Short mmCIF file of C-alpha atoms in Angstrom, two decimals:
data_model
loop_
_atom_site.label_atom_id
_atom_site.label_comp_id
_atom_site.label_asym_id
_atom_site.label_seq_id
_atom_site.Cartn_x
_atom_site.Cartn_y
_atom_site.Cartn_z
CA UNK R 619 106.80 20.21 -56.14
CA UNK R 620 108.95 22.12 -58.56
CA UNK R 621 106.75 23.84 -61.08
CA UNK R 622 107.83 23.88 -64.74
CA UNK R 623 109.45 27.06 -66.01
CA UNK R 624 107.29 29.38 -68.02
CA UNK R 625 107.06 28.23 -71.62
CA UNK R 626 107.47 31.26 -73.83
CA UNK R 627 105.97 29.41 -76.79
CA UNK R 628 102.61 29.18 -75.03
CA UNK R 629 102.11 32.94 -74.79
CA UNK R 630 99.85 34.67 -77.26
CA UNK R 631 101.46 37.98 -78.17
CA UNK R 632 98.70 39.04 -80.56
CA UNK R 633 97.56 41.99 -78.47
CA UNK R 634 100.92 42.63 -76.86
CA UNK R 635 103.43 42.86 -79.70
CA UNK R 636 105.01 45.92 -78.08
CA UNK R 637 105.73 43.93 -74.88
CA UNK R 638 107.24 40.96 -76.64
CA UNK R 639 110.84 40.37 -75.55
CA UNK R 640 113.59 39.30 -77.92
CA UNK R 641 113.60 35.52 -77.88
CA UNK O 808 165.27 45.29 -43.87
CA UNK O 809 163.54 48.56 -44.74
CA UNK O 810 164.10 51.27 -42.11
CA UNK O 811 160.68 52.69 -42.99
CA UNK O 812 158.94 49.63 -41.46
CA UNK O 813 159.44 47.89 -38.13
CA UNK O 814 159.96 44.18 -37.66
CA UNK O 815 156.21 43.59 -37.65
CA UNK O 816 155.86 45.45 -40.95
CA UNK O 817 154.26 48.52 -39.42
CA UNK O 818 155.31 51.86 -40.90
CA UNK O 819 157.68 54.01 -38.88
CA UNK O 820 159.43 57.30 -39.53
CA UNK O 821 162.55 56.98 -41.64
CA UNK O 822 165.05 59.64 -42.68
CA UNK O 823 168.00 59.71 -45.07
CA UNK O 824 171.46 59.74 -43.61
CA UNK O 825 173.26 62.94 -42.69
CA UNK O 826 175.45 64.05 -45.59
CA UNK O 827 177.40 66.94 -47.01
CA UNK O 828 174.80 67.93 -49.60
CA UNK O 829 177.36 70.04 -51.46
CA UNK O 830 179.72 67.16 -52.11
CA UNK O 831 180.40 66.75 -55.81
CA UNK O 832 177.76 69.29 -56.84
CA UNK O 833 178.55 72.04 -59.29
CA UNK O 834 178.95 75.54 -57.89
CA UNK O 835 178.38 78.57 -60.09
CA UNK O 836 180.88 81.28 -59.18
CA UNK O 837 180.35 84.83 -60.43
CA UNK O 838 184.11 85.23 -60.69
CA UNK O 839 186.75 82.58 -61.18
CA UNK O 840 190.46 82.86 -61.72
CA UNK O 841 190.72 82.90 -65.54
CA UNK O 842 193.78 80.69 -65.53
CA UNK O 843 191.36 77.78 -64.83
CA UNK O 844 193.72 76.25 -62.34
CA UNK O 845 191.41 77.05 -59.45
CA UNK O 846 187.93 76.15 -60.77
CA UNK O 847 184.71 76.26 -58.80
CA UNK O 848 184.65 72.46 -58.81
CA UNK O 849 187.35 72.63 -56.13
CA UNK O 850 184.75 74.06 -53.76
CA UNK O 851 182.91 70.79 -53.39
CA UNK O 852 185.54 68.11 -53.97
CA UNK O 853 186.01 67.32 -50.27
CA UNK O 854 189.74 67.79 -50.52
CA UNK O 855 191.51 67.06 -47.25
CA UNK O 856 193.23 69.79 -45.28
CA UNK O 857 196.67 68.39 -46.13
CA UNK O 858 196.27 68.86 -49.88
CA UNK O 859 193.36 71.21 -50.06
CA UNK O 860 192.34 72.33 -53.52
CA UNK O 861 191.04 75.88 -53.66
CA UNK O 862 188.75 77.88 -55.90
CA UNK O 863 189.98 81.42 -56.53
CA UNK O 864 188.13 84.46 -57.74
CA UNK O 865 189.57 86.82 -60.31
CA UNK O 866 191.84 89.49 -58.88
CA UNK O 867 189.45 92.23 -57.85
CA UNK O 868 190.59 95.81 -58.00
CA UNK O 869 187.41 97.87 -57.87
CA UNK O 870 184.51 98.06 -55.47
CA UNK O 871 182.03 96.63 -54.95
CA UNK O 872 184.08 93.56 -54.26
CA UNK O 873 181.16 91.16 -54.42
CA UNK O 874 181.56 87.58 -55.51
CA UNK O 875 178.68 85.14 -55.48
CA UNK O 876 178.83 81.37 -55.14
CA UNK O 877 175.61 79.57 -56.01
CA UNK O 878 175.15 75.93 -55.13
CA UNK O 879 172.07 74.05 -56.40
CA UNK O 880 171.49 71.05 -54.14
CA UNK O 881 169.31 69.31 -56.73
CA UNK O 882 166.33 68.96 -54.40
CA UNK O 883 165.12 70.05 -51.01
CA UNK O 884 167.37 69.31 -48.08
CA UNK O 885 166.91 69.96 -44.38
CA UNK O 886 170.02 71.84 -43.38
CA UNK O 887 171.97 71.53 -40.17
CA UNK O 888 174.96 73.74 -40.94
CA UNK O 889 176.81 75.60 -43.69
CA UNK O 890 180.56 76.09 -43.64
CA UNK O 891 183.19 77.75 -45.78
CA UNK O 892 186.86 76.92 -45.39
CA UNK O 893 188.87 79.80 -46.79
CA UNK O 894 192.24 79.48 -48.43
CA UNK O 895 192.66 83.24 -48.45
CA UNK O 896 192.05 85.55 -45.52
CA UNK O 897 188.49 85.22 -44.31
CA UNK O 898 186.41 88.15 -45.58
CA UNK O 899 185.05 90.70 -43.17
CA UNK O 900 181.53 90.47 -44.56
CA UNK O 901 179.66 87.59 -46.10
CA UNK O 902 176.03 86.63 -46.48
CA UNK O 903 174.44 83.22 -46.95
CA UNK O 904 171.06 82.86 -48.63
CA UNK O 905 168.81 79.93 -49.37
CA UNK O 906 166.26 79.22 -52.03
CA UNK O 907 163.35 76.83 -51.62
CA UNK O 908 162.21 77.03 -55.23
CA UNK O 909 165.33 76.06 -57.15
CA UNK O 910 166.74 79.56 -57.41
CA UNK O 911 163.65 81.59 -58.31
CA UNK O 912 163.58 83.42 -54.99
CA UNK O 913 166.06 83.81 -52.16
CA UNK O 914 165.91 84.54 -48.46
CA UNK O 915 168.77 85.21 -46.03
CA UNK O 916 170.04 82.56 -43.66
CA UNK O 917 172.96 84.30 -42.05
CA UNK O 918 175.17 87.36 -42.26
CA UNK O 919 178.72 87.82 -41.01
CA UNK O 920 180.21 91.28 -40.67
CA UNK O 921 182.12 93.48 -38.29
CA UNK O 922 179.67 96.18 -39.36
CA UNK O 923 176.28 94.42 -39.52
CA UNK O 924 174.26 97.58 -39.40
CA UNK O 925 176.23 99.46 -42.06
CA UNK O 926 176.76 96.59 -44.49
CA UNK O 927 173.53 94.64 -44.06
CA UNK O 928 171.24 96.99 -42.15
CA UNK O 929 170.82 94.48 -39.35
CA UNK O 930 171.66 94.55 -35.65
CA UNK O 931 174.80 92.69 -34.67
CA UNK O 932 174.21 89.80 -32.35
CA UNK O 933 176.65 87.31 -30.90
CA UNK O 934 175.74 83.70 -31.52
CA UNK O 935 173.96 82.28 -28.51
CA UNK O 936 172.73 85.69 -27.52
CA UNK O 937 168.97 85.62 -27.27
CA UNK O 938 166.94 87.99 -29.41
CA UNK O 939 165.17 90.89 -27.76
CA UNK O 940 161.96 88.95 -27.11
CA UNK O 941 163.24 85.44 -26.96
CA UNK O 942 160.17 83.30 -26.66
CA UNK O 943 158.30 80.83 -28.77
CA UNK O 944 155.55 83.33 -29.20
CA UNK O 945 157.72 86.03 -30.63
CA UNK O 946 159.86 83.94 -32.93
CA UNK O 947 157.90 81.04 -34.25
CA UNK O 948 154.82 82.71 -35.78
CA UNK O 949 156.83 84.68 -38.32
CA UNK O 950 159.76 82.26 -38.44
CA UNK O 951 163.38 82.53 -37.42
CA UNK O 952 165.30 85.52 -38.78
CA UNK O 953 168.77 85.55 -40.28
CA UNK O 954 171.28 86.59 -37.67
CA UNK O 955 174.15 88.95 -38.27
CA UNK O 956 177.28 88.57 -36.19
CA UNK O 957 180.99 89.22 -36.39
CA UNK O 958 182.94 86.32 -37.87
CA UNK O 959 184.04 84.31 -34.83
CA UNK O 960 187.63 85.26 -34.04
CA UNK O 961 188.89 81.83 -33.07
CA UNK O 962 187.78 79.67 -35.96
CA UNK O 963 190.76 80.40 -38.18
CA UNK O 964 189.95 80.12 -41.86
CA UNK O 965 186.53 78.61 -41.16
CA UNK O 966 183.28 80.51 -41.46
CA UNK O 967 180.40 78.34 -40.31
CA UNK O 968 177.01 78.49 -38.72
CA UNK O 969 174.33 76.15 -37.47
CA UNK O 970 170.69 76.48 -38.46
CA UNK O 971 169.90 76.28 -34.76
CA UNK O 972 171.88 79.44 -33.97
CA UNK O 973 169.75 82.02 -32.23
CA UNK O 974 166.72 79.76 -31.84
CA UNK O 975 165.19 79.26 -28.42
CA UNK O 976 166.20 75.91 -26.91
CA UNK O 977 163.83 73.01 -27.01
CA UNK O 978 162.52 73.68 -30.48
CA UNK O 979 161.29 70.46 -32.03
CA UNK O 980 161.44 70.06 -35.80
CA UNK O 981 158.68 67.41 -35.68
CA UNK O 982 156.11 69.73 -34.20
CA UNK O 983 157.07 73.01 -35.83
CA UNK O 984 156.17 73.63 -39.49
CA UNK O 985 157.89 77.00 -39.13
CA UNK O 986 161.17 75.38 -38.21
CA UNK O 987 160.74 72.78 -40.93
CA UNK O 988 160.41 75.63 -43.39
CA UNK O 989 163.40 77.46 -41.91
CA UNK O 990 165.79 74.52 -42.43
CA UNK O 991 164.52 73.62 -45.89
CA UNK O 992 166.56 74.67 -48.93
CA UNK O 993 167.02 73.61 -52.53
CA UNK O 994 169.93 75.97 -53.21
CA UNK O 995 172.53 77.87 -51.21
CA UNK O 996 174.09 81.16 -52.23
CA UNK O 997 177.10 82.77 -50.58
CA UNK O 998 177.87 86.40 -51.28
CA UNK O 999 181.37 87.45 -50.25
CA UNK O 1000 181.10 91.18 -49.86
CA UNK O 1001 183.93 92.84 -48.04
CA UNK O 1002 187.53 91.70 -47.85
CA UNK O 1003 189.26 91.90 -44.54
CA UNK O 1004 191.82 94.50 -43.55
CA UNK O 1005 193.04 97.68 -45.24
CA UNK O 1006 191.83 96.56 -48.68
CA UNK O 1007 188.28 97.24 -47.56
CA UNK O 1008 188.36 100.74 -48.96
CA UNK O 1009 185.03 102.14 -49.97
CA UNK O 1010 184.61 103.35 -53.52
CA UNK O 1011 186.95 103.42 -56.49
CA UNK O 1012 190.19 101.54 -56.87
CA UNK O 1013 191.35 99.25 -54.10
CA UNK O 1014 194.40 97.13 -53.58
CA UNK O 1015 194.13 93.89 -55.59
CA UNK O 1016 192.19 91.25 -53.74
CA UNK O 1017 191.35 87.60 -54.33
CA UNK O 1018 188.75 85.51 -52.53
CA UNK O 1019 189.75 81.89 -52.25
CA UNK O 1020 187.74 79.07 -50.72
CA UNK O 1021 188.81 75.46 -50.34
CA UNK O 1022 185.58 73.87 -49.25
CA UNK O 1023 181.93 74.78 -49.17
CA UNK O 1024 180.00 72.31 -47.07
CA UNK O 1025 176.26 72.04 -46.51
CA UNK O 1026 175.48 69.54 -43.78
CA UNK O 1027 171.98 68.13 -43.73
CA UNK O 1028 169.59 65.45 -44.82
CA UNK O 1029 167.72 64.94 -48.04
CA UNK O 1030 164.20 66.13 -47.21
CA UNK O 1031 161.68 63.30 -47.42
CA UNK O 1032 159.27 64.28 -44.65
CA UNK O 1033 159.98 61.08 -42.72
CA UNK O 1034 158.78 58.82 -45.53
CA UNK O 1035 162.06 57.68 -47.12
CA UNK O 1036 165.39 56.45 -45.85
CA UNK O 1037 167.37 57.46 -48.91
CA UNK O 1038 167.44 59.66 -51.97
CA UNK O 1039 168.20 58.26 -55.40
CA UNK O 1040 168.53 59.50 -58.97
CA UNK O 1041 165.32 59.18 -61.00
CA UNK O 1042 165.17 58.19 -64.66
CA UNK O 1043 166.10 61.74 -65.68
CA UNK O 1044 169.03 61.80 -63.27
CA UNK O 1045 167.28 64.09 -60.77
CA UNK O 1046 167.73 63.44 -57.08
CA UNK O 1047 164.44 62.29 -55.50
CA UNK O 1048 163.34 60.55 -52.32
CA UNK O 1049 162.82 56.80 -52.50
CA UNK O 1050 159.34 57.18 -51.01
CA UNK O 1051 157.58 54.66 -48.79
CA UNK O 1052 154.36 54.74 -46.73
CA UNK O 1053 152.17 55.22 -49.82
CA UNK O 1054 153.71 58.62 -50.58
CA UNK O 1055 155.22 60.07 -53.73
CA UNK O 1056 156.86 63.24 -55.05
CA UNK O 1057 160.45 64.48 -54.91
CA UNK O 1058 160.13 65.03 -51.14
CA UNK O 1059 157.40 62.37 -50.51
CA UNK O 1060 155.19 65.41 -50.05
CA UNK O 1061 151.89 63.87 -51.17
CA UNK O 1062 149.97 60.61 -51.09
CA UNK O 1063 150.05 58.29 -54.10
CA UNK O 1064 146.85 58.46 -56.17
CA UNK O 1065 145.14 55.43 -54.62
CA UNK O 1066 146.44 56.18 -51.11
CA UNK O 1067 144.02 58.93 -50.13
CA UNK O 1068 142.00 57.40 -47.31
CA UNK O 1069 143.36 60.13 -45.03
CA UNK O 1070 145.24 63.39 -45.58
CA UNK O 1071 149.00 63.46 -46.18
CA UNK O 1072 151.08 64.23 -43.11
CA UNK O 1073 154.74 64.42 -42.31
CA UNK O 1074 155.96 61.48 -40.20
CA UNK O 1075 157.01 62.11 -36.62
CA UNK O 1076 159.09 60.09 -34.20
CA UNK O 1077 155.90 58.74 -32.65
CA UNK O 1078 153.63 58.33 -35.67
CA UNK O 1079 154.52 57.40 -39.24
CA UNK O 1080 151.38 59.01 -40.68
CA UNK O 1081 151.55 56.66 -43.63
CA UNK O 1082 149.13 57.31 -46.48
CA UNK O 1083 146.50 54.59 -46.50
CA UNK O 1084 145.12 52.88 -49.57
CA UNK O 1085 141.42 53.31 -50.18
CA UNK O 1086 139.33 50.28 -49.39
CA UNK O 1087 137.70 49.36 -52.70
CA UNK O 1088 137.62 45.56 -52.43
CA UNK O 1089 139.75 45.31 -55.53
CA UNK O 1090 137.09 46.81 -57.79
CA UNK O 1091 138.51 50.36 -58.32
CA UNK O 1092 141.86 51.79 -59.27
CA UNK O 1093 141.15 55.38 -58.28
CA UNK O 1094 139.68 57.13 -55.30
CA UNK O 1095 139.37 60.64 -53.93
CA UNK O 1096 139.55 62.08 -50.45
CA UNK O 1097 136.42 63.56 -48.86
CA UNK O 1098 137.10 65.70 -45.79
CA UNK O 1099 133.49 65.62 -44.64
CA UNK O 1100 133.41 61.83 -44.59
CA UNK O 1101 136.80 61.82 -42.90
CA UNK O 1102 135.52 64.04 -40.11
CA UNK O 1103 132.34 62.01 -39.74
CA UNK O 1104 134.38 58.82 -39.39
CA UNK O 1105 136.29 60.26 -36.46
CA UNK O 1106 139.29 61.08 -38.65
CA UNK O 1107 139.78 57.46 -39.63
CA UNK O 1108 138.73 57.12 -43.25
CA UNK O 1109 137.82 59.63 -45.96
CA UNK O 1110 138.50 57.74 -49.19
CA UNK O 1111 135.74 57.37 -51.80
CA UNK O 1112 136.30 54.83 -54.56
CA UNK O 1113 135.83 56.05 -58.14
CA UNK O 1114 134.58 54.06 -61.11
CA UNK O 1115 133.79 50.82 -59.31
CA UNK O 1116 134.13 47.97 -61.78
CA UNK O 1117 132.75 44.43 -61.95
CA UNK O 1118 129.18 45.74 -61.49
CA UNK O 1119 129.88 46.99 -57.96
CA UNK O 1120 128.89 50.32 -56.46
CA UNK O 1121 129.21 52.33 -53.25
CA UNK O 1122 131.91 54.27 -51.46
CA UNK O 1123 134.02 51.13 -51.06
CA UNK O 1124 132.61 49.24 -54.08
CA UNK O 1125 131.04 47.10 -51.41
CA UNK O 1126 127.62 46.38 -52.90
CA UNK O 1127 126.21 45.50 -56.32
CA UNK O 1128 124.95 48.08 -58.75
CA UNK O 1129 121.34 48.16 -59.92
CA UNK O 1130 120.43 45.13 -62.01
CA UNK O 1131 122.95 42.93 -60.20
CA UNK O 1132 122.95 41.02 -56.93
CA UNK O 1133 125.55 39.68 -54.57
CA UNK O 1134 126.61 36.09 -55.26
CA UNK O 1135 127.12 34.83 -51.71
CA UNK O 1136 129.20 31.89 -52.89
CA UNK O 1137 132.01 34.26 -53.83
CA UNK O 1138 134.03 36.66 -51.70
CA UNK O 1139 133.30 40.36 -52.12
CA UNK O 1140 136.63 40.97 -53.81
CA UNK O 1141 135.92 38.38 -56.53
CA UNK O 1142 135.42 39.91 -59.95
CA UNK O 1143 132.19 37.95 -60.33
CA UNK O 1144 130.92 38.75 -56.83
CA UNK O 1145 127.96 40.52 -58.46
CA UNK O 1146 125.67 38.51 -60.77
CA UNK O 1147 123.15 39.89 -63.23
CA UNK O 1148 119.54 39.70 -61.93
CA UNK O 1149 118.34 37.81 -65.03
CA UNK O 1150 114.68 38.56 -64.24
CA UNK O 1151 112.26 36.66 -66.46
CA UNK O 1152 110.98 38.89 -69.30
CA UNK O 1153 107.39 37.80 -68.75
CA UNK O 1154 107.19 36.50 -65.16
CA UNK O 1155 108.98 39.47 -63.54
CA UNK O 1156 107.40 42.87 -62.99
CA UNK O 1157 110.74 44.60 -63.52
CA UNK O 1158 114.38 44.03 -64.36
CA UNK O 1159 115.87 45.04 -61.06
CA UNK O 1160 116.28 42.43 -58.36
CA UNK O 1161 117.09 42.72 -54.68
CA UNK O 1162 120.82 43.60 -54.65
CA UNK O 1163 121.47 41.27 -51.73
CA UNK O 1164 119.22 38.26 -52.36
CA UNK O 1165 118.79 38.48 -56.12
CA UNK O 1166 114.99 38.12 -55.84
CA UNK O 1167 113.22 39.65 -58.84
CA UNK O 1168 109.81 41.31 -58.38
CA UNK O 1169 107.28 38.73 -59.58
CA UNK O 1170 103.87 39.22 -61.11
CA UNK O 1171 100.85 37.70 -59.32
CA UNK O 1172 100.99 33.94 -59.22
CA UNK O 1173 104.64 33.83 -60.33
CA UNK O 1174 107.47 32.57 -58.16
CA UNK O 1175 111.18 31.74 -58.26
CA UNK O 1176 114.31 33.89 -57.87
CA UNK O 1177 113.99 35.08 -61.45
CA UNK O 1178 110.14 34.78 -61.51
CA UNK O 1179 110.26 32.01 -64.07
CA UNK O 1180 107.69 29.60 -62.62
CA UNK O 1181 104.04 29.63 -61.65
CA UNK O 1182 103.42 29.41 -57.92
CA UNK O 1183 101.67 26.35 -56.49
CA UNK O 1184 97.94 26.58 -57.26
CA UNK O 1185 98.63 28.58 -60.43
CA UNK O 1186 99.11 27.49 -64.01
CA UNK O 1187 100.56 29.17 -67.06
CA UNK O 1188 98.10 31.21 -69.14
CA UNK O 1189 98.43 32.41 -72.72
CA UNK O 1190 98.53 36.07 -71.60
CA UNK O 1191 102.00 37.59 -71.19
CA UNK O 1192 100.40 40.26 -68.94
CA UNK O 1193 99.15 37.71 -66.41
CA UNK O 1194 101.35 34.69 -67.15
CA UNK O 1195 100.04 32.59 -64.24
CA UNK O 1196 96.38 32.23 -63.34
CA UNK O 1197 94.74 30.47 -60.47
CA UNK O 1198 93.76 26.91 -61.20
CA UNK O 1199 89.93 26.81 -61.12
#
């Protein structure tokens, strides 16, 4: 089975603002 | 067909044709008949014996009776002989010099005199007579020396010599850098020093004397080190070799910038010693030679590519630089042979992928070439630090 690609919208960046890539 | 390559296209030694290098070139004479009817141009106009045109010096009445003829050849030639055909009586003493640096310095090639020791401070030696220690060992290390001999009695108005005179037999130009240097000249200078006969009075006033020469010939080949079959005028009108074998320079004396995979060498009859282009797979325009690498390769290849483009790297631009990987669907020389890694900003643990396979380093539970999917048994979480977690 081909897994779906990671959905960037699902990530919670609250505690990781400094890691957040440009999207 | 190009004489510098054989029928199969392989390089082979090529040399320009044998010519009179003096023909049509301008001679500077230190003294010329002021009536202008016998100019120095007559020295190199190849006039035939039947209607020979002659240069004449001024009428000389005081010693020293020196007159100098200077002939720039325009570039380096490899000489075979030099000859002077006199219209007047042949002088008793004359010296021929060469320059290898376009007239900045001069060295003697040959002296003629009935009094070698007194006039030139050199021992007199008949042509063909071997020097005192005639052996390769004694002559070659310091180079051939200019001989001094009496002008040959049976050559009439001709004064001539061969560059081979006095050399031990069997000398091979190909294998002897010393001989190559000996025959190389950019300019020739003839100094006529002592008229013949009773006019050769020492000091003060002498009977009027005129030197007159019909033809100055310099037989030889344009020097191209075996890498050109002809010499041509460049854009500034200077005579230069029409270089082949990846060489360049007026005498093809160096490799072209990109042709430095091995050191420059003069071509021989058996080996063309062509300069080889660096192997950069089409991704670099410049390279440099590295002697250490050349030695390590068994004297086969020493070129190192500079400024590899198209995201390639390495001595031959043969692999992909960091952050890129080899696209196996394209040939190495393709400008897009290296693709960006494109590692997923969340799923990958870094931005650098395997340069061969393109595999990015994935975080736990993440899979895919770019780490953009959760592995089987994992599902996406909300945490960008651990994007895939095990399914309970």
